[in-house]
PDB file of C-alpha atoms in Angstrom:
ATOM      1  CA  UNK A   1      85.647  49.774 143.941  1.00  0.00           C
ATOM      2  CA  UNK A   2      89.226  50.282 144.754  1.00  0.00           C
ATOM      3  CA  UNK A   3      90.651  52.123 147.076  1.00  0.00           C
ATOM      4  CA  UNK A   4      93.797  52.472 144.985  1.00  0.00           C
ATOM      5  CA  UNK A   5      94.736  56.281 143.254  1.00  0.00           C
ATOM      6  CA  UNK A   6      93.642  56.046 139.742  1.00  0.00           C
ATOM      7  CA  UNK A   7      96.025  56.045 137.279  1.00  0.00           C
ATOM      8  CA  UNK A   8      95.991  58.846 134.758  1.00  0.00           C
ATOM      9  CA  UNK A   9      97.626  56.602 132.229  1.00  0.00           C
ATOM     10  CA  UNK A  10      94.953  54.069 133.145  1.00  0.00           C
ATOM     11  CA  UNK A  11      92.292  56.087 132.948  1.00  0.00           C
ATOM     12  CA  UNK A  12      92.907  57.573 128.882  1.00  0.00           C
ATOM     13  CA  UNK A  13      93.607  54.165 127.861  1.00  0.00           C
ATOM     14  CA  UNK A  14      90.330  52.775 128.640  1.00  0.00           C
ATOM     15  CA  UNK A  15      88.114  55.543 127.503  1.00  0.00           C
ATOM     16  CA  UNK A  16      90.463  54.932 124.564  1.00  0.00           C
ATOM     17  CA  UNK A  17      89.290  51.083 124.104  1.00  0.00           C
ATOM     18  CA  UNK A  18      85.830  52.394 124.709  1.00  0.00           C
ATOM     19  CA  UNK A  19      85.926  55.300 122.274  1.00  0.00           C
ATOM     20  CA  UNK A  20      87.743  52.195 119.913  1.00  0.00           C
ATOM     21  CA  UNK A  21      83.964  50.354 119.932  1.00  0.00           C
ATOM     22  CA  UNK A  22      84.554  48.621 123.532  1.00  0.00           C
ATOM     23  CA  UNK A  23      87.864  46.980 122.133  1.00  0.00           C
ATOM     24  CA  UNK A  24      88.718  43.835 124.345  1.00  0.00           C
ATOM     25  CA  UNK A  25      92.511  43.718 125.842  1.00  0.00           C
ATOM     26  CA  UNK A  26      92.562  40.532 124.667  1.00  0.00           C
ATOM     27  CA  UNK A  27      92.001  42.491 121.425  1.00  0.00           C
ATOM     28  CA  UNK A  28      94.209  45.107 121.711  1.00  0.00           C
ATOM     29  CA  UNK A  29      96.835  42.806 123.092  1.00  0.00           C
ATOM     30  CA  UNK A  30      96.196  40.738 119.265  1.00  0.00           C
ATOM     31  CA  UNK A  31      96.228  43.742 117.667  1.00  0.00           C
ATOM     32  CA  UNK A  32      99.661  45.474 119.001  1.00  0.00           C
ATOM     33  CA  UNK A  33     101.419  41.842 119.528  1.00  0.00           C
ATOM     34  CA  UNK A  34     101.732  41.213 123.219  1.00  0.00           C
ATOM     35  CA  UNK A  35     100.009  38.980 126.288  1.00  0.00           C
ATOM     36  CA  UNK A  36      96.744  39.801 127.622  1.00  0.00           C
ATOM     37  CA  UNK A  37      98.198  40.265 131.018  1.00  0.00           C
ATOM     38  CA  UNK A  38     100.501  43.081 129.632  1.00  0.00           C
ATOM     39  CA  UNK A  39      97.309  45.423 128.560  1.00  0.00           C
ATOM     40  CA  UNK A  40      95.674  44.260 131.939  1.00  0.00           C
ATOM     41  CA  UNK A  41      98.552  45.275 133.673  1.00  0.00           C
ATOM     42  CA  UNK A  42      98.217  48.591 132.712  1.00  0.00           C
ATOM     43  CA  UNK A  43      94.694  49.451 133.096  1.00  0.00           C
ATOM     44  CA  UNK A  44      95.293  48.239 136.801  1.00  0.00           C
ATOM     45  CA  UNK A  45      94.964  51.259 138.577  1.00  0.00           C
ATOM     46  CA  UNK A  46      97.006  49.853 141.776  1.00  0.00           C
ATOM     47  CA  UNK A  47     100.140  49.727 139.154  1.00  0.00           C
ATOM     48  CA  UNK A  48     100.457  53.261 138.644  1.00  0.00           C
ATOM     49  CA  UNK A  49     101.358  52.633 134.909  1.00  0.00           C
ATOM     50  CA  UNK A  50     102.887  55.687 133.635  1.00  0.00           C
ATOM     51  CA  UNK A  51     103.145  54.660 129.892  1.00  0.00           C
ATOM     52  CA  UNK A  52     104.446  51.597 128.251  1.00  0.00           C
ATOM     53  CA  UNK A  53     106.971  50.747 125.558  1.00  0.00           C
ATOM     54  CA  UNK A  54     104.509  50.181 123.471  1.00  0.00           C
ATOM     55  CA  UNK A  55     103.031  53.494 123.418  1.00  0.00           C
ATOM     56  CA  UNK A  56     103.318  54.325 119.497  1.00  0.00           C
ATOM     57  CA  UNK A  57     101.180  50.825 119.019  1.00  0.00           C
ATOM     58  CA  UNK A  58      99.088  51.016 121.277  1.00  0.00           C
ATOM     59  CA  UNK A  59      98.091  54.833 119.872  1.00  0.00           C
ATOM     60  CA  UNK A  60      97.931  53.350 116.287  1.00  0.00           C
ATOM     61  CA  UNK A  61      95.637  50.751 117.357  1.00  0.00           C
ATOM     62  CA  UNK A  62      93.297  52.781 119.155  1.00  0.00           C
ATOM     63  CA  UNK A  63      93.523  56.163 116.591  1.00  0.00           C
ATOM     64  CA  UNK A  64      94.641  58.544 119.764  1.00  0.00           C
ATOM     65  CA  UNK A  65      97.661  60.121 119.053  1.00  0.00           C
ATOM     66  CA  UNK A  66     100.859  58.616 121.516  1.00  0.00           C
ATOM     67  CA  UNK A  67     101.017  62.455 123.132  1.00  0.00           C
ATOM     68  CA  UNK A  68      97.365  62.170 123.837  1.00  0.00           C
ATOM     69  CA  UNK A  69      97.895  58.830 125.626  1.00  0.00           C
ATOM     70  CA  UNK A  70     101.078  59.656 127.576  1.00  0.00           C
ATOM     71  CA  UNK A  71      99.290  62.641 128.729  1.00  0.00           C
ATOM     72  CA  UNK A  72     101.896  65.046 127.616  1.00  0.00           C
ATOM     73  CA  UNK A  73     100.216  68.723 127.752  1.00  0.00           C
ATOM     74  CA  UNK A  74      97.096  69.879 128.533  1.00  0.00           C
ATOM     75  CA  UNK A  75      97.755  71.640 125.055  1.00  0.00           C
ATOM     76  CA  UNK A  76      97.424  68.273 123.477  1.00  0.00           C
ATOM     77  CA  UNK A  77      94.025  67.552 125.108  1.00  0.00           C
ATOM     78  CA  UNK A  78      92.935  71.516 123.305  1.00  0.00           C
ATOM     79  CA  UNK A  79      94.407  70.844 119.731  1.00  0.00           C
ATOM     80  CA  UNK A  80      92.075  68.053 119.549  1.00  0.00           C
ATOM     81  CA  UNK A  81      94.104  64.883 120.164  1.00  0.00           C
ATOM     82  CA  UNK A  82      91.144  63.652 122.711  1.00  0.00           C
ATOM     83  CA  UNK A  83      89.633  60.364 121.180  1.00  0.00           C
ATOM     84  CA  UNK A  84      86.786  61.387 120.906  1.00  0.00           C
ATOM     85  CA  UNK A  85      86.254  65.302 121.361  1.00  0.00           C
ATOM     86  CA  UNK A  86      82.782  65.295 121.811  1.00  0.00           C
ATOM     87  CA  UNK A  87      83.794  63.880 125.569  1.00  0.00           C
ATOM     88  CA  UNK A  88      84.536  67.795 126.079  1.00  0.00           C
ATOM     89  CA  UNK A  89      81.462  70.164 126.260  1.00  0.00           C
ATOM     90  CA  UNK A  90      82.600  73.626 124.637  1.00  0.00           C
ATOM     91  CA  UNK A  91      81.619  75.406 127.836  1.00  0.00           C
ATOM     92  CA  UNK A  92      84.586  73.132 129.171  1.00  0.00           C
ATOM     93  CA  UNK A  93      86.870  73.197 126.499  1.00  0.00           C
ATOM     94  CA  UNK A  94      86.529  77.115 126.929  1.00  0.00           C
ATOM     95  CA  UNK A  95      87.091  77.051 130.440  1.00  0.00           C
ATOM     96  CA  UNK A  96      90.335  74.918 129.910  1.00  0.00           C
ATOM     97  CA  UNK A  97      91.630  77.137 127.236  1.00  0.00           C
ATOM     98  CA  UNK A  98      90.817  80.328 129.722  1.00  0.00           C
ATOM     99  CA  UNK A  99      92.975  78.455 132.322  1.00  0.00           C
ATOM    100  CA  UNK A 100      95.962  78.186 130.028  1.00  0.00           C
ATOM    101  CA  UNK A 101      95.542  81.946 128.634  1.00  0.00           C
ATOM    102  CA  UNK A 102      95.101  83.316 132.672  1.00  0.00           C
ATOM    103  CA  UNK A 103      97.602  85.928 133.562  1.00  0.00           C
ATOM    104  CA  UNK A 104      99.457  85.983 129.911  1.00  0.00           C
ATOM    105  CA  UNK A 105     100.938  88.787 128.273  1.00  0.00           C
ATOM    106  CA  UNK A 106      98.978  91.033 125.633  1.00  0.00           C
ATOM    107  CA  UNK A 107     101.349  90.270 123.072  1.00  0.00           C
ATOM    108  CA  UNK A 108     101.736  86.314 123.512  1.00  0.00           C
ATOM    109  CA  UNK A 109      97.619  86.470 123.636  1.00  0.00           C
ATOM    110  CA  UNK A 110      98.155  87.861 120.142  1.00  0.00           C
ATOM    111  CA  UNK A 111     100.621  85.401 119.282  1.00  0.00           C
ATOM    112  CA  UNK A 112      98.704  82.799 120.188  1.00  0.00           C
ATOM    113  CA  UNK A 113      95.552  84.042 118.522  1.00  0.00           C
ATOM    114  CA  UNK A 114      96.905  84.582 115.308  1.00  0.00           C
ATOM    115  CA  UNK A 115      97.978  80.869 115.765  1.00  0.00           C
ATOM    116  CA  UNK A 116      94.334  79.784 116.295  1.00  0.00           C
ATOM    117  CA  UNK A 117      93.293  81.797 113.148  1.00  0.00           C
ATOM    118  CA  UNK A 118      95.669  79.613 110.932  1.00  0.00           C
ATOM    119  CA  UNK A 119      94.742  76.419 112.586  1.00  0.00           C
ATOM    120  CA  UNK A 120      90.860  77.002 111.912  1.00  0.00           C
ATOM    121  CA  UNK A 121      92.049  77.757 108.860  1.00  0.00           C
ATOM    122  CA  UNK A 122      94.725  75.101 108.139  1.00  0.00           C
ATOM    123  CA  UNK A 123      93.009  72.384 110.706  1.00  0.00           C
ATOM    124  CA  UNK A 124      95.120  69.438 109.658  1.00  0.00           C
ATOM    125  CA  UNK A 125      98.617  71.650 109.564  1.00  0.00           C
ATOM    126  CA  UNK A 126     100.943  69.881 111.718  1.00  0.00           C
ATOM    127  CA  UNK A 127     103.931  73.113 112.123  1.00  0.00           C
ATOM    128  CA  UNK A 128     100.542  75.113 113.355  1.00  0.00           C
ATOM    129  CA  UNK A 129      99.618  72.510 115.441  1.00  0.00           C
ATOM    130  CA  UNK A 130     103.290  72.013 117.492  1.00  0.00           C
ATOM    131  CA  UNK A 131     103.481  75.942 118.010  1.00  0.00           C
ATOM    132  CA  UNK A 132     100.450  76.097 119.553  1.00  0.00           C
ATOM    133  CA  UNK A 133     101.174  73.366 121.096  1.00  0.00           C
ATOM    134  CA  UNK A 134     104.410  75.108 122.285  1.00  0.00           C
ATOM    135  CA  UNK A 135     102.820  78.666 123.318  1.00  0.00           C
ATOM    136  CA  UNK A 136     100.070  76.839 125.376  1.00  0.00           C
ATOM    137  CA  UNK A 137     102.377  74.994 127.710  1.00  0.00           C
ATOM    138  CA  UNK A 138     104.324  78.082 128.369  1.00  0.00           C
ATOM    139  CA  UNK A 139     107.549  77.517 125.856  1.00  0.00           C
ATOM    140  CA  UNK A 140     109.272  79.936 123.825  1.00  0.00           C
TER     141      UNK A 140
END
Protein backbone atom coordinates (compact mmCIF):
# COMPACT_ATOMS: atom_id res chain seq x y z
CA UNK A 1 0.00 0.00 0.00
CA UNK A 2 1.05 3.47 -0.75
CA UNK A 3 1.46 6.06 1.24
CA UNK A 4 0.74 8.47 -1.61
CA UNK A 5 -2.92 10.70 -1.58
CA UNK A 6 -5.17 8.90 -3.88
CA UNK A 7 -6.05 10.40 -6.82
CA UNK A 8 -9.69 11.16 -7.43
CA UNK A 9 -9.13 10.95 -11.14
CA UNK A 10 -7.37 7.66 -10.42
CA UNK A 11 -9.70 6.30 -8.44
CA UNK A 12 -13.13 6.66 -11.12
CA UNK A 13 -11.01 5.42 -13.80
CA UNK A 14 -10.35 2.13 -12.38
CA UNK A 15 -13.70 1.30 -10.97
CA UNK A 16 -14.42 2.39 -14.55
CA UNK A 17 -12.12 -0.53 -16.16
CA UNK A 18 -13.64 -2.74 -13.54
CA UNK A 19 -17.27 -1.81 -14.09
CA UNK A 20 -15.91 -2.23 -18.15
CA UNK A 21 -15.51 -6.32 -17.30
CA UNK A 22 -11.86 -5.86 -15.62
CA UNK A 23 -10.62 -4.11 -18.94
CA UNK A 24 -6.70 -4.39 -19.09
CA UNK A 25 -4.71 -0.88 -19.71
CA UNK A 26 -3.02 -2.59 -22.11
CA UNK A 27 -6.61 -2.84 -23.42
CA UNK A 28 -7.82 0.34 -22.98
CA UNK A 29 -4.57 1.79 -24.17
CA UNK A 30 -5.52 -0.55 -27.77
CA UNK A 31 -8.74 0.55 -27.60
CA UNK A 32 -8.33 4.59 -27.32
CA UNK A 33 -4.83 4.49 -29.40
CA UNK A 34 -2.03 5.26 -27.01
CA UNK A 35 1.07 3.39 -24.94
CA UNK A 36 0.41 1.27 -22.07
CA UNK A 37 2.51 3.46 -19.92
CA UNK A 38 0.16 6.46 -20.70
CA UNK A 39 -3.08 4.61 -18.99
CA UNK A 40 -0.57 3.39 -16.22
CA UNK A 41 0.47 6.70 -15.72
CA UNK A 42 -2.68 7.77 -14.76
CA UNK A 43 -4.01 5.25 -12.49
CA UNK A 44 -0.69 5.99 -10.49
CA UNK A 45 -1.95 7.51 -7.58
CA UNK A 46 1.58 9.28 -6.71
CA UNK A 47 0.89 11.34 -10.18
CA UNK A 48 -1.98 13.17 -9.07
CA UNK A 49 -3.55 12.84 -12.61
CA UNK A 50 -6.22 15.32 -12.85
CA UNK A 51 -7.66 14.25 -16.30
CA UNK A 52 -6.03 13.56 -19.56
CA UNK A 53 -6.38 14.74 -23.14
CA UNK A 54 -7.87 11.92 -23.90
CA UNK A 55 -10.76 12.21 -21.73
CA UNK A 56 -13.70 12.01 -24.47
CA UNK A 57 -11.93 8.42 -25.50
CA UNK A 58 -11.24 7.21 -22.75
CA UNK A 59 -15.22 7.86 -21.60
CA UNK A 60 -16.33 6.25 -24.95
CA UNK A 61 -14.33 3.29 -24.32
CA UNK A 62 -15.36 2.64 -20.95
CA UNK A 63 -19.40 3.88 -21.44
CA UNK A 64 -18.96 6.64 -18.41
CA UNK A 65 -19.79 9.81 -19.57
CA UNK A 66 -16.32 12.36 -19.83
CA UNK A 67 -18.17 14.66 -16.88
CA UNK A 68 -18.48 11.55 -14.84
CA UNK A 69 -14.75 10.81 -15.26
CA UNK A 70 -13.35 14.34 -14.82
CA UNK A 71 -15.35 14.47 -11.75
CA UNK A 72 -17.15 17.60 -12.65
CA UNK A 73 -20.26 17.93 -10.08
CA UNK A 74 -21.46 15.97 -7.55
CA UNK A 75 -24.73 16.62 -9.68
CA UNK A 76 -23.25 14.41 -12.30
CA UNK A 77 -22.61 11.51 -9.86
CA UNK A 78 -26.96 12.07 -8.91
CA UNK A 79 -28.25 12.24 -12.61
CA UNK A 80 -26.88 8.89 -13.00
CA UNK A 81 -23.60 9.26 -14.91
CA UNK A 82 -21.90 6.69 -12.21
CA UNK A 83 -20.76 3.52 -14.23
CA UNK A 84 -22.44 1.51 -12.69
CA UNK A 85 -25.23 3.00 -10.28
CA UNK A 86 -25.86 0.13 -8.39
CA UNK A 87 -22.24 1.13 -6.63
CA UNK A 88 -24.67 3.72 -4.75
CA UNK A 89 -27.13 2.25 -2.13
CA UNK A 90 -30.42 4.51 -2.27
CA UNK A 91 -30.06 5.20 1.44
CA UNK A 92 -26.77 6.95 0.07
CA UNK A 93 -27.85 8.36 -2.97
CA UNK A 94 -30.61 10.01 -0.66
CA UNK A 95 -28.28 11.22 1.73
CA UNK A 96 -26.16 12.87 -1.12
CA UNK A 97 -29.11 14.45 -2.71
CA UNK A 98 -30.20 15.80 1.04
CA UNK A 99 -26.65 17.32 1.18
CA UNK A 100 -27.07 19.25 -2.03
CA UNK A 101 -30.84 20.37 -1.16
CA UNK A 102 -29.52 21.50 2.76
CA UNK A 103 -30.28 25.07 3.53
CA UNK A 104 -32.06 25.89 -0.06
CA UNK A 105 -34.78 28.13 -0.68
CA UNK A 106 -38.58 26.95 -0.77
CA UNK A 107 -38.95 28.07 -4.14
CA UNK A 108 -35.62 26.62 -5.82
CA UNK A 109 -36.73 23.20 -3.80
CA UNK A 110 -39.76 23.57 -6.06
CA UNK A 111 -37.80 24.33 -8.97
CA UNK A 112 -35.80 21.66 -8.63
CA UNK A 113 -38.57 19.19 -7.91
CA UNK A 114 -40.58 19.91 -10.72
CA UNK A 115 -37.24 19.18 -12.57
CA UNK A 116 -37.06 15.66 -11.04
CA UNK A 117 -40.75 15.05 -12.04
CA UNK A 118 -39.85 15.57 -15.81
CA UNK A 119 -36.69 13.62 -15.62
CA UNK A 120 -38.55 10.44 -14.12
CA UNK A 121 -40.67 11.15 -16.63
CA UNK A 122 -38.42 12.03 -19.62
CA UNK A 123 -35.27 9.83 -18.15
CA UNK A 124 -33.15 10.02 -21.27
CA UNK A 125 -33.95 14.04 -21.88
CA UNK A 126 -30.71 15.65 -22.10
CA UNK A 127 -32.10 19.82 -21.63
CA UNK A 128 -33.73 18.13 -18.24
CA UNK A 129 -30.75 16.56 -17.45
CA UNK A 130 -28.18 19.90 -17.76
CA UNK A 131 -30.75 22.03 -15.62
CA UNK A 132 -30.72 19.85 -13.01
CA UNK A 133 -27.54 19.51 -13.43
CA UNK A 134 -27.28 23.35 -13.16
CA UNK A 135 -29.73 23.90 -10.01
CA UNK A 136 -27.82 21.12 -8.05
CA UNK A 137 -24.42 22.73 -8.17
CA UNK A 138 -25.82 25.99 -7.10
CA UNK A 139 -26.09 27.94 -10.73
CA UNK A 140 -28.69 30.12 -11.93
Amino acid sequence: MSDQPSSGFADRLRLAMKTAGDMSQSELARAIGVRPQAIQYLLNPANQAQGSKHLVAIANALDVSPQWLAGSSAAAMLLGTLPEPHFLSSQQLVEQLAELLRDRPERELSEIAKLLHALCVAPDSEIVKRRLARKLDGDK
